[in-house]
Amino acid sequence: MSTVRNADELIAEGAAAPVEGWDFAWLAGRATEERPPWGYARLVGARMATVRAALDIDTGGGEVLAEVPVPPPLLVATEAWPPNVPVARRTLGRIGAAVVQVADRPPLPFRDASFDLVVSRHPVQTWWDEIARVLRPGGGYLSQQIGAGTVRELSEAILGPLPPPASRHPEQAVAAAEAAGLTVVDLRTATLRTVFHDVGAVVWFLRKVVWTVPGFTVDRYRAELRRLHERIRAEGPFVAHARRFLIEARRP
């Protein structure tokens, strides 16, 4: 496996594998990440069963939304990254969800007070004013978000020492939700062990989770990747820590 294959072969493998959608199956046997204890997909499924109109923002390839056991009569998903849109449409067609391609910034293409429920797993950015606008009175927002400094160890292995993270703190999300007129009813945090067994897995992850090393390309960071390969060979799997938080808010 990775211990007997050279760095360039592994790097090329990670660079060639497709990264469309939001499915991490390619990492099987090559990387692992602990799951948050709250079970986001289960929570979404429970909320969806009680509403008539719901919206999933930043659906990726629709993989999480497709797990909803009882979809509401009206179910809409948005996605801003063009390669993900056809993947999401194929995935979500079987549960009757419409997929709308959107820009990566407001406004959302929906009327005021259109939805009983808005959900989002790992949104690129949370536009709290827009969420409040499209929610009906009494409606709720449920989101699992990427926390400050997630897999920072990997970022620093490629980029060198970084300043303390200035954004994605749970407290900032609470303040922004409240400023938009929403009431936060739940907030939970988790730190999750993330393990990379070879540098090919690192390359694939950095291509997919683009905010880990902004502007990442193999050519730009080949020297750092080779050093990381040697570190894994000498010390064993590379361990980082993902940070997640769950936030739930309601429109009064």
Short mmCIF file of C-alpha atoms in Angstrom, two decimals:
data_model
loop_
_atom_site.label_atom_id
_atom_site.label_comp_id
_atom_site.label_asym_id
_atom_site.label_seq_id
_atom_site.Cartn_x
_atom_site.Cartn_y
_atom_site.Cartn_z
CA MET A 1 0.00 0.00 0.00
CA SER A 2 1.25 3.52 0.73
CA THR A 3 4.39 2.32 2.56
CA VAL A 4 5.74 0.58 -0.56
CA ARG A 5 4.62 3.06 -3.22
CA ASN A 6 6.48 6.22 -4.04
CA ALA A 7 5.20 9.73 -3.39
CA ASP A 8 4.69 10.74 -7.01
CA GLU A 9 2.58 7.65 -7.75
CA LEU A 10 0.32 8.30 -4.78
CA ILE A 11 0.09 12.02 -5.55
CA ALA A 12 -0.87 11.27 -9.15
CA GLU A 13 -3.55 8.84 -7.99
CA GLY A 14 -5.10 11.41 -5.65
CA ALA A 15 -4.93 14.06 -8.36
CA ALA A 16 -6.69 11.91 -10.97
CA ALA A 17 -9.64 10.63 -8.93
CA PRO A 18 -12.96 12.47 -9.44
CA VAL A 19 -14.13 14.79 -6.66
CA GLU A 20 -17.66 15.71 -7.83
CA GLY A 21 -20.48 15.46 -5.34
CA TRP A 22 -19.99 15.20 -1.59
CA ASP A 23 -19.30 11.48 -1.28
CA PHE A 24 -16.06 10.49 0.47
CA ALA A 25 -16.16 6.81 -0.48
CA TRP A 26 -12.89 7.13 -2.44
CA LEU A 27 -11.08 7.50 0.89
CA ALA A 28 -12.16 4.07 2.13
CA GLY A 29 -9.11 2.33 3.56
CA ARG A 30 -7.02 5.46 3.07
CA ALA A 31 -8.47 7.98 5.54
CA THR A 32 -11.00 8.04 8.36
CA GLU A 33 -12.87 10.68 10.32
CA GLU A 34 -14.93 10.27 13.45
CA ARG A 35 -18.62 11.14 13.12
CA PRO A 36 -20.23 13.82 15.31
CA PRO A 37 -22.27 12.32 18.15
CA TRP A 38 -25.57 14.03 17.31
CA GLY A 39 -26.35 12.20 14.02
CA TYR A 40 -27.12 15.05 11.64
CA ALA A 41 -28.84 12.94 8.97
CA ARG A 42 -31.12 11.39 11.57
CA LEU A 43 -32.04 14.82 12.96
CA VAL A 44 -32.77 16.14 9.47
CA GLY A 45 -34.96 13.14 8.72
CA ALA A 46 -36.96 13.69 11.91
CA ARG A 47 -37.50 17.39 11.15
CA MET A 48 -38.43 16.73 7.51
CA ALA A 49 -41.19 14.33 8.52
CA THR A 50 -43.04 17.14 10.35
CA VAL A 51 -43.06 19.92 7.69
CA ARG A 52 -44.65 20.63 4.32
CA ALA A 53 -41.91 22.70 2.65
CA ALA A 54 -38.15 22.39 3.18
CA LEU A 55 -34.94 23.74 1.67
CA ASP A 56 -31.43 22.23 1.75
CA ILE A 57 -28.71 24.82 1.09
CA ASP A 58 -25.33 23.73 -0.34
CA THR A 59 -26.56 20.19 -0.94
CA GLY A 60 -23.33 19.05 -2.63
CA GLY A 61 -24.26 15.93 -4.56
CA GLY A 62 -27.43 15.50 -2.51
CA GLU A 63 -26.05 12.49 -0.66
CA VAL A 64 -27.22 13.52 2.83
CA LEU A 65 -30.62 14.83 1.76
CA ALA A 66 -31.29 11.62 -0.17
CA GLU A 67 -31.28 9.73 3.15
CA VAL A 68 -34.48 11.47 4.33
CA PRO A 69 -37.00 8.65 4.94
CA VAL A 70 -40.16 10.77 4.57
CA PRO A 71 -39.61 13.82 2.33
CA PRO A 72 -42.03 16.73 2.70
CA PRO A 73 -44.45 17.53 -0.15
CA LEU A 74 -42.18 20.38 -1.28
CA LEU A 75 -38.45 19.72 -1.09
CA VAL A 76 -35.88 21.97 -2.76
CA ALA A 77 -32.07 21.89 -2.71
CA THR A 78 -29.58 24.51 -3.86
CA GLU A 79 -26.01 24.06 -5.08
CA ALA A 80 -23.52 26.66 -6.29
CA TRP A 81 -20.67 24.48 -7.60
CA PRO A 82 -21.61 23.58 -11.21
CA PRO A 83 -20.08 20.05 -11.30
CA ASN A 84 -22.24 19.06 -8.32
CA VAL A 85 -25.54 20.15 -9.85
CA PRO A 86 -26.11 17.19 -12.25
CA VAL A 87 -24.92 14.80 -9.53
CA ALA A 88 -27.45 16.25 -7.09
CA ARG A 89 -30.24 16.10 -9.67
CA ARG A 90 -29.59 12.42 -10.30
CA THR A 91 -29.32 11.63 -6.60
CA LEU A 92 -32.34 13.60 -5.44
CA GLY A 93 -34.67 12.82 -8.33
CA ARG A 94 -35.63 9.57 -6.63
CA ILE A 95 -37.09 11.39 -3.60
CA GLY A 96 -38.82 14.09 -5.66
CA ALA A 97 -36.55 16.99 -4.68
CA ALA A 98 -35.94 19.88 -7.07
CA VAL A 99 -32.32 21.10 -7.40
CA VAL A 100 -31.72 24.78 -8.14
CA GLN A 101 -28.31 26.03 -9.27
CA VAL A 102 -27.56 29.30 -7.48
CA ALA A 103 -24.80 31.87 -7.14
CA ASP A 104 -22.43 31.57 -4.19
CA ARG A 105 -23.94 34.66 -2.57
CA PRO A 106 -27.41 36.11 -1.84
CA PRO A 107 -30.14 36.46 -2.70
CA LEU A 108 -31.69 33.02 -2.70
CA PRO A 109 -34.20 32.69 -5.59
CA PHE A 110 -37.20 32.12 -3.32
CA ARG A 111 -40.03 34.27 -2.00
CA ASP A 112 -40.21 35.47 1.59
CA ALA A 113 -41.57 32.92 4.06
CA SER A 114 -41.44 30.01 1.59
CA PHE A 115 -40.21 27.21 3.87
CA ASP A 116 -41.03 25.62 7.21
CA LEU A 117 -37.52 24.21 7.47
CA VAL A 118 -34.09 25.12 6.10
CA VAL A 119 -31.15 22.75 6.57
CA SER A 120 -27.51 22.82 5.53
CA ARG A 121 -24.59 20.47 6.12
CA HIS A 122 -21.20 22.15 5.96
CA PRO A 123 -22.33 25.37 4.24
CA VAL A 124 -19.57 27.34 2.56
CA GLN A 125 -21.01 30.47 4.17
CA THR A 126 -24.20 31.01 6.14
CA TRP A 127 -26.30 33.93 4.94
CA TRP A 128 -28.36 34.39 8.08
CA ASP A 129 -30.51 37.25 6.78
CA GLU A 130 -31.54 35.15 3.79
CA ILE A 131 -32.34 32.16 5.96
CA ALA A 132 -34.54 34.34 8.18
CA ARG A 133 -36.22 35.81 5.09
CA VAL A 134 -37.22 32.50 3.47
CA LEU A 135 -38.37 30.89 6.73
CA ARG A 136 -42.02 31.06 7.67
CA PRO A 137 -42.85 32.33 11.18
CA GLY A 138 -42.24 29.43 13.54
CA GLY A 139 -39.94 27.76 10.98
CA GLY A 140 -36.54 26.35 11.85
CA TYR A 141 -32.97 26.20 10.59
CA LEU A 142 -30.78 23.16 11.35
CA SER A 143 -27.16 23.06 10.27
CA GLN A 144 -23.98 21.09 10.89
CA GLN A 145 -21.09 23.47 10.35
CA ILE A 146 -17.32 23.30 10.03
CA GLY A 147 -15.73 24.79 13.11
CA ALA A 148 -12.76 27.10 13.51
CA GLY A 149 -9.36 25.53 12.87
CA THR A 150 -10.71 22.28 11.45
CA VAL A 151 -7.91 19.93 10.29
CA ARG A 152 -5.53 22.78 11.07
CA GLU A 153 -2.71 20.27 11.44
CA LEU A 154 -3.05 19.39 7.75
CA SER A 155 -3.24 23.03 6.67
CA GLU A 156 -0.03 23.77 8.57
CA ALA A 157 1.72 20.67 7.18
CA ILE A 158 1.30 22.23 3.74
CA LEU A 159 1.37 25.98 4.48
CA GLY A 160 3.49 26.24 7.61
CA PRO A 161 2.41 27.92 10.89
CA LEU A 162 -0.86 29.84 10.67
CA PRO A 163 -2.39 32.57 12.86
CA PRO A 164 -5.31 31.61 15.12
CA PRO A 165 -8.53 31.19 13.12
CA ALA A 166 -10.65 34.34 13.00
CA SER A 167 -13.88 32.83 11.71
CA ARG A 168 -16.21 29.82 12.01
CA HIS A 169 -16.45 29.99 15.79
CA PRO A 170 -19.79 28.75 17.16
CA GLU A 171 -20.25 31.92 19.18
CA GLN A 172 -20.02 33.97 15.98
CA ALA A 173 -22.76 31.88 14.40
CA VAL A 174 -25.03 32.41 17.41
CA ALA A 175 -24.48 36.18 17.29
CA ALA A 176 -25.16 36.31 13.54
CA ALA A 177 -28.33 34.23 13.87
CA GLU A 178 -29.65 36.48 16.60
CA ALA A 179 -28.75 39.61 14.63
CA ALA A 180 -30.91 38.25 11.79
CA GLY A 181 -33.86 37.92 14.17
CA LEU A 182 -33.64 34.19 14.81
CA THR A 183 -33.67 32.48 18.20
CA VAL A 184 -30.96 29.83 18.74
CA VAL A 185 -32.47 26.79 20.47
CA ASP A 186 -29.55 24.34 20.29
CA LEU A 187 -25.77 24.51 19.96
CA ARG A 188 -23.40 21.54 20.22
CA THR A 189 -19.69 21.14 19.41
CA ALA A 190 -17.39 18.20 18.67
CA THR A 191 -13.70 17.57 17.94
CA LEU A 192 -13.18 14.58 15.65
CA ARG A 193 -10.02 12.57 15.03
CA THR A 194 -9.14 12.54 11.30
CA VAL A 195 -6.48 10.11 10.04
CA PHE A 196 -4.73 10.04 6.63
CA HIS A 197 -2.89 6.83 5.78
CA ASP A 198 -1.19 8.02 2.58
CA VAL A 199 -0.42 11.22 0.71
CA GLY A 200 -2.77 10.28 -2.15
CA ALA A 201 -5.66 10.58 0.32
CA VAL A 202 -4.33 13.99 1.36
CA VAL A 203 -4.24 15.19 -2.25
CA TRP A 204 -7.78 14.03 -2.95
CA PHE A 205 -9.04 15.62 0.29
CA LEU A 206 -7.36 18.96 -0.48
CA ARG A 207 -8.86 18.99 -3.98
CA LYS A 208 -12.32 18.36 -2.56
CA VAL A 209 -12.30 20.38 0.69
CA VAL A 210 -10.86 23.43 -0.99
CA TRP A 211 -10.81 25.76 2.04
CA THR A 212 -8.23 23.58 3.84
CA VAL A 213 -5.43 24.94 1.62
CA PRO A 214 -6.87 27.78 -0.47
CA GLY A 215 -5.59 27.70 -4.05
CA PHE A 216 -4.23 24.18 -3.66
CA THR A 217 -2.73 22.50 -6.71
CA VAL A 218 -0.40 19.53 -6.84
CA ASP A 219 2.20 21.41 -8.85
CA ARG A 220 2.27 24.31 -6.41
CA TYR A 221 2.70 22.11 -3.33
CA ARG A 222 4.50 19.04 -4.68
CA ALA A 223 7.55 19.55 -2.43
CA GLU A 224 5.35 19.81 0.68
CA LEU A 225 3.40 16.73 -0.36
CA ARG A 226 6.58 14.73 -0.81
CA ARG A 227 7.74 15.78 2.66
CA LEU A 228 4.39 14.71 4.09
CA HIS A 229 4.72 11.35 2.33
CA GLU A 230 8.11 10.81 3.98
CA ARG A 231 6.67 11.83 7.35
CA ILE A 232 3.88 9.25 7.01
CA ARG A 233 6.38 6.57 6.03
CA ALA A 234 8.58 7.38 9.03
CA GLU A 235 5.96 8.10 11.72
CA GLY A 236 2.77 6.38 10.58
CA PRO A 237 -0.61 7.87 9.61
CA PHE A 238 -1.00 11.63 9.73
CA VAL A 239 -3.52 12.68 12.40
CA ALA A 240 -5.53 15.91 12.33
CA HIS A 241 -8.69 17.02 14.11
CA ALA A 242 -11.90 18.18 12.47
CA ARG A 243 -14.15 20.53 14.39
CA ARG A 244 -17.90 20.60 13.92
CA PHE A 245 -20.83 22.33 15.52
CA LEU A 246 -24.55 21.83 15.28
CA ILE A 247 -26.76 24.90 15.41
CA GLU A 248 -30.55 25.04 15.40
CA ALA A 249 -32.49 28.29 15.29
CA ARG A 250 -36.12 29.35 14.88
CA ARG A 251 -37.88 32.31 13.37
CA PRO A 252 -40.26 33.75 16.00
#
